[in-house]
Amino acid sequence: MRHLLDTESLGRDNAIAILDTAQEMSAVGEREVKKLPALRGRTVVNLFFEDSTRTRISFEAAAKRLSADVINFSAKGSSVSKGESLKDTAQTLEAMSADAVVIRHWASGAPARLATSGWIDAAVINAGDGTHAHPTQALLDAFTMRTHWARLTGTPSVGGDLAGMRVLIVGDVLHSRVARSNVWLLRTLGARVTLVAPPTLLPVGVEHWPCEVSYDLDATLEAGVDAVMMLRVQAERMKASFFPSAREYARRWGFDDARLARLDALALKDTIVMHPGPMNRGLEISSGAADSPRSTVLDQVRNGVSVRMAALYLLLSGDMKAVPTPALPAFAQPAAKDHP
Ligand code: CP
């Protein structure tokens, strides 16, 4: 496999290889000198057409820890505003000797287009495309859960999966590439996933996803759960009203202080609360929950560097197994003025 475009096509062997390699990489982060010479002389381009804090910075940190040269490109302030196309932008950057292109784009399918068009030779890593996929986020989430699950079950992390783990993914599933990538990866790793959302924030065709669906957060908590992943309400992607009010959303779908206390009352002492960030505190998650000992929000950020080191290393060293090319969404590039 030359590119990392989604988790649906990743396969179990590659997923476990990335998680195991990330485990080794995390040891580098503990050292005084946080560097390996593995990618010395290679160049990683971060090509970001959408805003990002965690993903952009952690890919930069990951590449630098592997001794790669890093070129950071942000569409804001670039010639994209003059109408330059994705093809010309990518080829311009590859002319500067890119070995890997990490791309975040507002259009679903843009990374796949880059990977399959023949425009560039570099390995392509999807850092989030539209509402389609965010594979490295799902991998860092799985890494965080695997560490927790190994501790709970007394099994070794390395080589392990998430078989038997019960995971809730809660909130704005409709607009969430994080939810999509997590559902497929968690299924591959053997976890049992339930999506919990208002009917208006579930995508058409969700019944064909490898998971269960519920509209009732409290009932799913009562049934027992090992990890609750709260999703950001993506107001910037909403062109209509999807719920009556923020207050109503927080009451029915938010992980608030009352639900945090409910985990204690249900004797779910090992249940973790996750969020990919950035968080809307007081909407999908309360500050009490986000800052509680159950919260893994900052662990997820820390683990993101190790997982992205692993992905870069395995792709650039050619150690990923071949898997069939999946059916990918079409990509159409609107005029630059239409960019959100
Ligand atoms: N989780 C995530 O993708 O965060 P950023 O948008 O800050 O990269």
mmCIF file of C-alpha atoms and ligand atoms in Angstrom:
data_model
loop_
_atom_site.group_PDB
_atom_site.id
_atom_site.type_symbol
_atom_site.label_atom_id
_atom_site.label_comp_id
_atom_site.label_asym_id
_atom_site.label_seq_id
_atom_site.Cartn_x
_atom_site.Cartn_y
_atom_site.Cartn_z
ATOM 1 C CA MET A 1 0.000 0.000 0.000
ATOM 2 C CA ARG A 2 1.548 3.330 -1.093
ATOM 3 C CA HIS A 3 -0.995 5.727 0.395
ATOM 4 C CA LEU A 4 -3.107 6.074 3.540
ATOM 5 C CA LEU A 5 -6.480 7.327 2.335
ATOM 6 C CA ASP A 6 -9.057 5.781 4.666
ATOM 7 C CA THR A 7 -9.527 3.019 7.222
ATOM 8 C CA GLU A 8 -12.029 1.015 5.196
ATOM 9 C CA SER A 9 -9.253 -0.170 2.871
ATOM 10 C CA LEU A 10 -6.494 -0.385 5.485
ATOM 11 C CA GLY A 11 -6.896 -4.017 6.504
ATOM 12 C CA ARG A 12 -6.240 -5.576 9.892
ATOM 13 C CA ASP A 13 -2.549 -6.386 9.326
ATOM 14 C CA ASN A 14 -1.706 -2.814 8.324
ATOM 15 C CA ALA A 15 -3.766 -1.378 11.195
ATOM 16 C CA ILE A 16 -1.975 -3.570 13.741
ATOM 17 C CA ALA A 17 1.409 -2.787 12.127
ATOM 18 C CA ILE A 18 0.771 0.960 12.482
ATOM 19 C CA LEU A 19 -0.377 0.589 16.105
ATOM 20 C CA ASP A 20 2.607 -1.611 17.009
ATOM 21 C CA THR A 21 5.064 0.735 15.295
ATOM 22 C CA ALA A 22 3.405 3.684 17.063
ATOM 23 C CA GLN A 23 4.051 1.902 20.352
ATOM 24 C CA GLU A 24 7.770 1.828 19.524
ATOM 25 C CA MET A 25 7.658 5.456 18.386
ATOM 26 C CA SER A 26 6.020 6.546 21.648
ATOM 27 C CA ALA A 27 9.176 5.410 23.461
ATOM 28 C CA VAL A 28 11.124 7.966 21.379
ATOM 29 C CA GLY A 29 8.857 10.696 22.757
ATOM 30 C CA GLU A 30 9.927 9.756 26.291
ATOM 31 C CA ARG A 31 13.609 10.220 25.522
ATOM 32 C CA GLU A 32 15.624 13.383 26.146
ATOM 33 C CA VAL A 33 16.574 13.494 22.443
ATOM 34 C CA LYS A 34 13.247 12.816 20.679
ATOM 35 C CA LYS A 35 14.772 12.001 17.268
ATOM 36 C CA LEU A 36 15.357 8.994 15.013
ATOM 37 C CA PRO A 37 17.380 9.141 11.778
ATOM 38 C CA ALA A 38 14.811 6.936 9.943
ATOM 39 C CA LEU A 39 13.688 9.512 7.332
ATOM 40 C CA ARG A 40 16.865 11.577 7.023
ATOM 41 C CA GLY A 41 17.042 13.077 3.517
ATOM 42 C CA ARG A 42 13.292 12.589 2.863
ATOM 43 C CA THR A 43 10.851 15.490 2.497
ATOM 44 C CA VAL A 44 7.300 15.621 3.881
ATOM 45 C CA VAL A 45 4.917 18.298 2.604
ATOM 46 C CA ASN A 46 1.958 19.294 4.785
ATOM 47 C CA LEU A 47 -0.678 20.569 2.347
ATOM 48 C CA PHE A 48 -3.548 22.093 4.316
ATOM 49 C CA PHE A 49 -6.593 23.574 2.555
ATOM 50 C CA GLU A 50 -8.606 23.602 5.799
ATOM 51 C CA ASP A 51 -7.786 24.866 9.279
ATOM 52 C CA SER A 52 -6.134 22.509 11.748
ATOM 53 C CA THR A 53 -4.243 22.670 15.012
ATOM 54 C CA ARG A 54 -3.641 19.093 16.206
ATOM 55 C CA THR A 55 -3.253 17.251 12.891
ATOM 56 C CA ARG A 56 -0.998 19.807 11.184
ATOM 57 C CA ILE A 57 1.283 20.306 14.171
ATOM 58 C CA SER A 58 1.538 16.622 15.022
ATOM 59 C CA PHE A 59 2.401 15.640 11.437
ATOM 60 C CA GLU A 60 5.123 18.297 11.525
ATOM 61 C CA ALA A 61 6.412 17.017 14.887
ATOM 62 C CA ALA A 62 6.232 13.406 13.647
ATOM 63 C CA ALA A 63 8.208 14.119 10.467
ATOM 64 C CA LYS A 64 10.827 16.130 12.375
ATOM 65 C CA ARG A 65 11.231 13.394 15.000
ATOM 66 C CA LEU A 66 12.045 11.040 12.120
ATOM 67 C CA SER A 67 14.614 13.604 10.824
ATOM 68 C CA ALA A 68 12.662 14.368 7.607
ATOM 69 C CA ASP A 69 12.658 17.840 6.076
ATOM 70 C CA VAL A 70 9.215 19.440 6.372
ATOM 71 C CA ILE A 71 7.495 21.956 4.091
ATOM 72 C CA ASN A 72 4.295 23.453 5.506
ATOM 73 C CA PHE A 73 1.753 24.783 3.033
ATOM 74 C CA SER A 74 -1.446 26.507 4.057
ATOM 75 C CA ALA A 75 -4.003 27.491 1.402
ATOM 76 C CA LYS A 76 -4.624 30.743 3.283
ATOM 77 C CA GLY A 77 -2.111 33.295 2.022
ATOM 78 C CA SER A 78 -1.046 31.063 -0.917
ATOM 79 C CA SER A 79 -1.664 31.273 -4.675
ATOM 80 C CA VAL A 80 -4.801 29.129 -4.169
ATOM 81 C CA SER A 81 -6.557 32.470 -3.569
ATOM 82 C CA LYS A 82 -5.513 33.438 -7.132
ATOM 83 C CA GLY A 83 -7.272 30.335 -8.477
ATOM 84 C CA GLU A 84 -4.350 27.863 -8.600
ATOM 85 C CA SER A 85 -5.659 24.298 -8.854
ATOM 86 C CA LEU A 86 -4.949 21.335 -6.579
ATOM 87 C CA LYS A 87 -2.965 19.700 -9.413
ATOM 88 C CA ASP A 88 -0.724 22.737 -9.969
ATOM 89 C CA THR A 89 -0.284 23.303 -6.232
ATOM 90 C CA ALA A 90 0.688 19.668 -5.645
ATOM 91 C CA GLN A 91 3.040 19.535 -8.636
ATOM 92 C CA THR A 92 4.697 22.785 -7.522
ATOM 93 C CA LEU A 93 5.367 21.268 -4.125
ATOM 94 C CA GLU A 94 6.551 17.974 -5.578
ATOM 95 C CA ALA A 95 9.026 19.903 -7.722
ATOM 96 C CA MET A 96 10.617 20.674 -4.359
ATOM 97 C CA SER A 97 11.257 16.898 -3.966
ATOM 98 C CA ALA A 98 8.340 15.773 -1.769
ATOM 99 C CA ASP A 99 8.433 12.093 -0.785
ATOM 100 C CA ALA A 100 5.133 12.283 1.124
ATOM 101 C CA VAL A 101 2.223 14.699 0.872
ATOM 102 C CA VAL A 102 -0.026 15.013 3.905
ATOM 103 C CA ILE A 103 -3.234 16.619 2.665
ATOM 104 C CA ARG A 104 -6.259 18.080 4.422
ATOM 105 C CA HIS A 105 -8.953 19.305 2.059
ATOM 106 C CA TRP A 106 -12.551 20.505 2.399
ATOM 107 C CA ALA A 107 -13.609 18.288 -0.536
ATOM 108 C CA SER A 108 -14.249 14.581 0.083
ATOM 109 C CA GLY A 109 -12.077 12.616 -2.344
ATOM 110 C CA ALA A 110 -9.285 15.179 -2.813
ATOM 111 C CA PRO A 111 -6.540 12.932 -1.290
ATOM 112 C CA ALA A 112 -7.692 9.980 -3.414
ATOM 113 C CA ARG A 113 -7.600 12.186 -6.509
ATOM 114 C CA LEU A 114 -4.035 13.188 -5.670
ATOM 115 C CA ALA A 115 -3.027 9.567 -5.059
ATOM 116 C CA THR A 116 -4.577 8.073 -8.191
ATOM 117 C CA SER A 117 -4.308 10.869 -10.784
ATOM 118 C CA GLY A 118 -0.651 10.375 -11.629
ATOM 119 C CA TRP A 119 -0.064 14.084 -10.967
ATOM 120 C CA ILE A 120 2.591 13.283 -8.343
ATOM 121 C CA ASP A 121 4.728 10.301 -7.301
ATOM 122 C CA ALA A 122 4.783 11.007 -3.561
ATOM 123 C CA ALA A 123 2.977 8.898 -0.956
ATOM 124 C CA VAL A 124 -0.315 10.566 -0.014
ATOM 125 C CA ILE A 125 -1.667 10.631 3.539
ATOM 126 C CA ASN A 126 -5.215 11.820 4.114
ATOM 127 C CA ALA A 127 -5.262 14.283 7.024
ATOM 128 C CA GLY A 128 -9.046 14.763 6.723
ATOM 129 C CA ASP A 129 -11.163 15.253 3.573
ATOM 130 C CA GLY A 130 -14.601 16.828 3.766
ATOM 131 C CA THR A 131 -16.992 14.535 5.592
ATOM 132 C CA HIS A 132 -15.298 11.408 4.175
ATOM 133 C CA ALA A 133 -12.322 10.186 6.219
ATOM 134 C CA HIS A 134 -9.661 11.063 8.792
ATOM 135 C CA PRO A 135 -7.667 7.824 9.052
ATOM 136 C CA THR A 136 -4.829 8.991 11.305
ATOM 137 C CA GLN A 137 -7.376 10.375 13.804
ATOM 138 C CA ALA A 138 -9.075 6.961 13.936
ATOM 139 C CA LEU A 139 -5.691 5.253 14.328
ATOM 140 C CA LEU A 140 -4.662 7.498 17.220
ATOM 141 C CA ASP A 141 -8.072 6.924 18.802
ATOM 142 C CA ALA A 142 -7.604 3.163 18.415
ATOM 143 C CA PHE A 143 -4.091 3.437 19.867
ATOM 144 C CA THR A 144 -5.522 5.279 22.891
ATOM 145 C CA MET A 145 -8.269 2.655 23.321
ATOM 146 C CA ARG A 146 -5.849 -0.243 22.829
ATOM 147 C CA THR A 147 -3.552 1.052 25.572
ATOM 148 C CA HIS A 148 -6.577 1.358 27.889
ATOM 149 C CA TRP A 149 -8.031 -2.032 26.858
ATOM 150 C CA ALA A 150 -4.703 -3.828 27.340
ATOM 151 C CA ARG A 151 -4.454 -2.417 30.866
ATOM 152 C CA LEU A 152 -8.065 -3.408 31.639
ATOM 153 C CA THR A 153 -7.813 -6.938 30.279
ATOM 154 C CA GLY A 154 -4.223 -7.561 31.358
ATOM 155 C CA THR A 155 -3.173 -8.389 27.787
ATOM 156 C CA PRO A 156 -0.135 -6.974 25.959
ATOM 157 C CA SER A 157 -0.769 -3.955 23.731
ATOM 158 C CA VAL A 158 1.619 -5.035 20.987
ATOM 159 C CA GLY A 159 -0.121 -7.276 18.472
ATOM 160 C CA GLY A 160 -3.447 -6.794 20.243
ATOM 161 C CA ASP A 161 -6.806 -5.621 18.953
ATOM 162 C CA LEU A 162 -10.016 -4.285 20.515
ATOM 163 C CA ALA A 163 -12.097 -7.473 20.454
ATOM 164 C CA GLY A 164 -14.852 -7.259 23.060
ATOM 165 C CA MET A 165 -14.568 -3.523 23.631
ATOM 166 C CA ARG A 166 -17.851 -1.552 23.546
ATOM 167 C CA VAL A 167 -17.576 1.932 22.039
ATOM 168 C CA LEU A 168 -20.180 4.694 21.734
ATOM 169 C CA ILE A 169 -19.662 7.412 19.096
ATOM 170 C CA VAL A 170 -21.996 10.257 19.981
ATOM 171 C CA GLY A 171 -23.248 13.396 18.246
ATOM 172 C CA ASP A 172 -22.845 14.961 14.825
ATOM 173 C CA VAL A 173 -22.177 11.782 12.837
ATOM 174 C CA LEU A 174 -23.567 13.361 9.653
ATOM 175 C CA HIS A 175 -20.665 15.789 9.229
ATOM 176 C CA SER A 176 -17.981 13.671 10.901
ATOM 177 C CA ARG A 177 -15.087 12.118 8.981
ATOM 178 C CA VAL A 178 -13.793 11.042 12.405
ATOM 179 C CA ALA A 179 -16.909 8.922 13.005
ATOM 180 C CA ARG A 180 -16.692 7.253 9.588
ATOM 181 C CA SER A 181 -13.016 6.374 9.945
ATOM 182 C CA ASN A 182 -13.531 5.142 13.500
ATOM 183 C CA VAL A 183 -16.490 2.906 12.654
ATOM 184 C CA TRP A 184 -14.508 1.055 9.968
ATOM 185 C CA LEU A 185 -11.282 0.770 11.949
ATOM 186 C CA LEU A 186 -12.997 -0.282 15.175
ATOM 187 C CA ARG A 187 -14.922 -2.954 13.277
ATOM 188 C CA THR A 188 -11.639 -4.197 11.756
ATOM 189 C CA LEU A 189 -10.136 -4.382 15.251
ATOM 190 C CA GLY A 190 -13.108 -6.291 16.685
ATOM 191 C CA ALA A 191 -14.807 -3.608 18.807
ATOM 192 C CA ARG A 192 -18.588 -3.326 19.043
ATOM 193 C CA VAL A 193 -19.630 0.196 17.988
ATOM 194 C CA THR A 194 -22.894 2.042 18.592
ATOM 195 C CA LEU A 195 -23.589 5.424 17.010
ATOM 196 C CA VAL A 196 -25.761 7.677 19.161
ATOM 197 C CA ALA A 197 -27.210 10.782 17.504
ATOM 198 C CA PRO A 198 -30.345 12.729 16.759
ATOM 199 C CA PRO A 199 -31.990 11.292 13.614
ATOM 200 C CA THR A 200 -31.232 14.571 11.811
ATOM 201 C CA LEU A 201 -27.480 14.109 12.358
ATOM 202 C CA LEU A 202 -27.212 10.581 10.962
ATOM 203 C CA PRO A 203 -26.234 10.112 7.292
ATOM 204 C CA VAL A 204 -28.398 8.426 4.699
ATOM 205 C CA GLY A 205 -27.320 4.775 4.433
ATOM 206 C CA VAL A 206 -26.026 4.500 7.999
ATOM 207 C CA GLU A 207 -27.926 1.204 8.302
ATOM 208 C CA HIS A 208 -25.269 -0.293 6.007
ATOM 209 C CA TRP A 209 -22.382 0.737 8.289
ATOM 210 C CA PRO A 210 -20.875 -2.010 10.473
ATOM 211 C CA CYS A 211 -22.347 -0.719 13.730
ATOM 212 C CA GLU A 212 -25.542 -0.302 15.717
ATOM 213 C CA VAL A 213 -27.514 2.944 15.899
ATOM 214 C CA SER A 214 -29.369 4.471 18.845
ATOM 215 C CA TYR A 215 -31.096 7.793 19.539
ATOM 216 C CA ASP A 216 -30.899 7.439 23.313
ATOM 217 C CA LEU A 217 -27.589 8.285 25.010
ATOM 218 C CA ASP A 218 -28.728 7.445 28.535
ATOM 219 C CA ALA A 219 -30.026 4.003 27.518
ATOM 220 C CA THR A 220 -26.753 3.137 25.765
ATOM 221 C CA LEU A 221 -24.753 4.206 28.832
ATOM 222 C CA GLU A 222 -26.975 2.026 31.033
ATOM 223 C CA ALA A 223 -26.190 -0.966 28.793
ATOM 224 C CA GLY A 224 -22.487 -0.621 29.657
ATOM 225 C CA VAL A 225 -19.661 0.923 27.670
ATOM 226 C CA ASP A 226 -15.865 1.009 27.700
ATOM 227 C CA ALA A 227 -15.282 4.211 25.698
ATOM 228 C CA VAL A 228 -17.562 7.150 24.927
ATOM 229 C CA MET A 229 -16.334 9.212 21.975
ATOM 230 C CA MET A 230 -18.008 12.600 21.766
ATOM 231 C CA LEU A 231 -18.070 14.299 18.356
ATOM 232 C CA ARG A 232 -17.784 18.008 17.703
ATOM 233 C CA VAL A 233 -20.955 19.727 16.509
ATOM 234 C CA GLN A 234 -19.656 21.019 13.161
ATOM 235 C CA ALA A 235 -21.609 24.247 12.881
ATOM 236 C CA GLU A 236 -19.404 25.434 10.001
ATOM 237 C CA ARG A 237 -20.678 22.576 7.801
ATOM 238 C CA MET A 238 -24.353 23.054 8.721
ATOM 239 C CA LYS A 239 -26.450 24.816 6.113
ATOM 240 C CA ALA A 240 -29.714 24.224 8.012
ATOM 241 C CA SER A 241 -31.023 23.788 11.536
ATOM 242 C CA PHE A 242 -30.419 20.223 12.779
ATOM 243 C CA PHE A 243 -31.623 20.554 16.388
ATOM 244 C CA PRO A 244 -33.944 22.982 18.217
ATOM 245 C CA SER A 245 -31.285 24.802 20.292
ATOM 246 C CA ALA A 246 -27.805 24.394 21.760
ATOM 247 C CA ARG A 247 -29.377 23.940 25.187
ATOM 248 C CA GLU A 248 -31.639 21.139 23.939
ATOM 249 C CA TYR A 249 -28.696 19.462 22.167
ATOM 250 C CA ALA A 250 -26.519 19.579 25.304
ATOM 251 C CA ARG A 251 -29.368 18.174 27.411
ATOM 252 C CA ARG A 252 -30.105 15.213 25.136
ATOM 253 C CA TRP A 253 -26.815 14.473 23.389
ATOM 254 C CA GLY A 254 -24.096 16.186 25.405
ATOM 255 C CA PHE A 255 -21.771 14.394 27.819
ATOM 256 C CA ASP A 256 -22.444 16.654 30.784
ATOM 257 C CA ASP A 257 -21.573 16.496 34.470
ATOM 258 C CA ALA A 258 -24.726 14.464 35.243
ATOM 259 C CA ARG A 259 -23.769 11.766 32.723
ATOM 260 C CA LEU A 260 -20.217 11.786 34.069
ATOM 261 C CA ALA A 261 -21.621 11.119 37.551
ATOM 262 C CA ARG A 262 -23.916 8.461 36.074
ATOM 263 C CA LEU A 263 -20.852 6.416 35.011
ATOM 264 C CA ASP A 264 -19.848 6.272 38.701
ATOM 265 C CA ALA A 265 -23.412 5.330 39.727
ATOM 266 C CA LEU A 266 -23.399 2.518 37.140
ATOM 267 C CA ALA A 267 -20.049 1.286 38.521
ATOM 268 C CA LEU A 268 -18.448 1.858 35.114
ATOM 269 C CA LYS A 269 -15.219 2.876 36.804
ATOM 270 C CA ASP A 270 -12.946 2.182 33.794
ATOM 271 C CA THR A 271 -15.008 3.887 31.087
ATOM 272 C CA ILE A 272 -13.024 6.568 29.241
ATOM 273 C CA VAL A 273 -14.387 9.753 27.662
ATOM 274 C CA MET A 274 -12.812 10.725 24.330
ATOM 275 C CA HIS A 275 -13.034 13.714 21.990
ATOM 276 C CA PRO A 276 -10.969 14.312 18.822
ATOM 277 C CA GLY A 277 -10.900 18.078 19.392
ATOM 278 C CA PRO A 278 -11.437 20.905 18.977
ATOM 279 C CA MET A 279 -14.158 20.796 21.655
ATOM 280 C CA ASN A 280 -17.282 22.921 21.996
ATOM 281 C CA ARG A 281 -17.281 22.974 25.794
ATOM 282 C CA GLY A 282 -20.801 23.203 27.183
ATOM 283 C CA LEU A 283 -22.340 21.821 23.980
ATOM 284 C CA GLU A 284 -21.247 18.244 23.199
ATOM 285 C CA ILE A 285 -19.073 17.941 26.308
ATOM 286 C CA SER A 286 -18.983 19.748 29.658
ATOM 287 C CA SER A 287 -15.763 21.124 31.096
ATOM 288 C CA GLY A 288 -16.272 18.756 34.030
ATOM 289 C CA ALA A 289 -16.146 15.765 31.674
ATOM 290 C CA ALA A 290 -13.410 17.142 29.398
ATOM 291 C CA ASP A 291 -11.095 17.789 32.339
ATOM 292 C CA SER A 292 -12.012 14.710 34.400
ATOM 293 C CA PRO A 293 -9.643 11.791 35.097
ATOM 294 C CA ARG A 294 -11.734 9.752 32.631
ATOM 295 C CA SER A 295 -10.915 12.143 29.789
ATOM 296 C CA THR A 296 -8.299 10.985 27.247
ATOM 297 C CA VAL A 297 -8.393 14.203 25.191
ATOM 298 C CA LEU A 298 -4.735 15.110 25.788
ATOM 299 C CA ASP A 299 -3.583 11.472 25.587
ATOM 300 C CA GLN A 300 -5.173 11.390 22.126
ATOM 301 C CA VAL A 301 -3.149 14.457 21.107
ATOM 302 C CA ARG A 302 0.080 12.922 22.488
ATOM 303 C CA ASN A 303 -0.609 9.594 20.782
ATOM 304 C CA GLY A 304 -1.230 11.427 17.500
ATOM 305 C CA VAL A 305 2.474 12.169 17.129
ATOM 306 C CA SER A 306 3.468 8.504 17.627
ATOM 307 C CA VAL A 307 0.793 7.233 15.236
ATOM 308 C CA ARG A 308 1.753 9.758 12.546
ATOM 309 C CA MET A 309 5.447 8.842 12.951
ATOM 310 C CA ALA A 310 4.431 5.223 12.408
ATOM 311 C CA ALA A 311 2.338 6.026 9.314
ATOM 312 C CA LEU A 312 5.074 8.145 7.735
ATOM 313 C CA TYR A 313 7.753 5.585 8.526
ATOM 314 C CA LEU A 314 5.826 2.565 7.228
ATOM 315 C CA LEU A 315 4.661 4.290 4.033
ATOM 316 C CA LEU A 316 8.054 5.738 3.168
ATOM 317 C CA SER A 317 9.904 2.529 3.984
ATOM 318 C CA GLY A 318 7.459 0.509 1.825
ATOM 319 C CA ASP A 319 6.462 -1.734 4.731
ATOM 320 C CA MET A 320 2.671 -1.457 4.274
ATOM 321 C CA LYS A 321 0.886 -4.486 2.807
ATOM 322 C CA ALA A 322 -0.975 -4.216 -0.505
ATOM 323 C CA VAL A 323 -4.759 -4.060 -0.182
ATOM 324 C CA PRO A 324 -7.425 -3.706 -2.872
ATOM 325 C CA THR A 325 -8.197 -0.146 -3.957
ATOM 326 C CA PRO A 326 -11.596 0.812 -2.505
ATOM 327 C CA ALA A 327 -14.397 2.627 -4.273
ATOM 328 C CA LEU A 328 -13.567 6.242 -3.511
ATOM 329 C CA PRO A 329 -15.832 9.283 -3.613
ATOM 330 C CA ALA A 330 -15.734 11.459 -6.695
ATOM 331 C CA PHE A 331 -13.742 14.647 -6.379
ATOM 332 C CA ALA A 332 -14.745 17.838 -8.145
ATOM 333 C CA GLN A 333 -12.781 20.993 -7.492
ATOM 334 C CA PRO A 334 -14.967 24.112 -7.419
ATOM 335 C CA ALA A 335 -13.524 27.522 -8.196
ATOM 336 C CA ALA A 336 -11.191 28.967 -5.550
ATOM 337 C CA LYS A 337 -13.745 31.633 -4.612
ATOM 338 C CA ASP A 338 -16.090 28.872 -3.395
ATOM 339 C CA HIS A 339 -13.630 27.615 -0.795
ATOM 340 C CA PRO A 340 -15.196 27.756 2.657
HETATM 341 N N1 CP B 1 -8.905 16.295 15.522
HETATM 342 C C1 CP B 1 -8.493 17.143 14.564
HETATM 343 O O1 CP B 1 -8.447 16.803 13.385
HETATM 344 O O2 CP B 1 -8.120 18.376 15.027
HETATM 345 P P1 CP B 1 -7.579 19.549 14.110
HETATM 346 O O3 CP B 1 -8.704 20.016 13.232
HETATM 347 O O4 CP B 1 -7.131 20.622 15.089
HETATM 348 O O5 CP B 1 -6.436 19.022 13.294
#
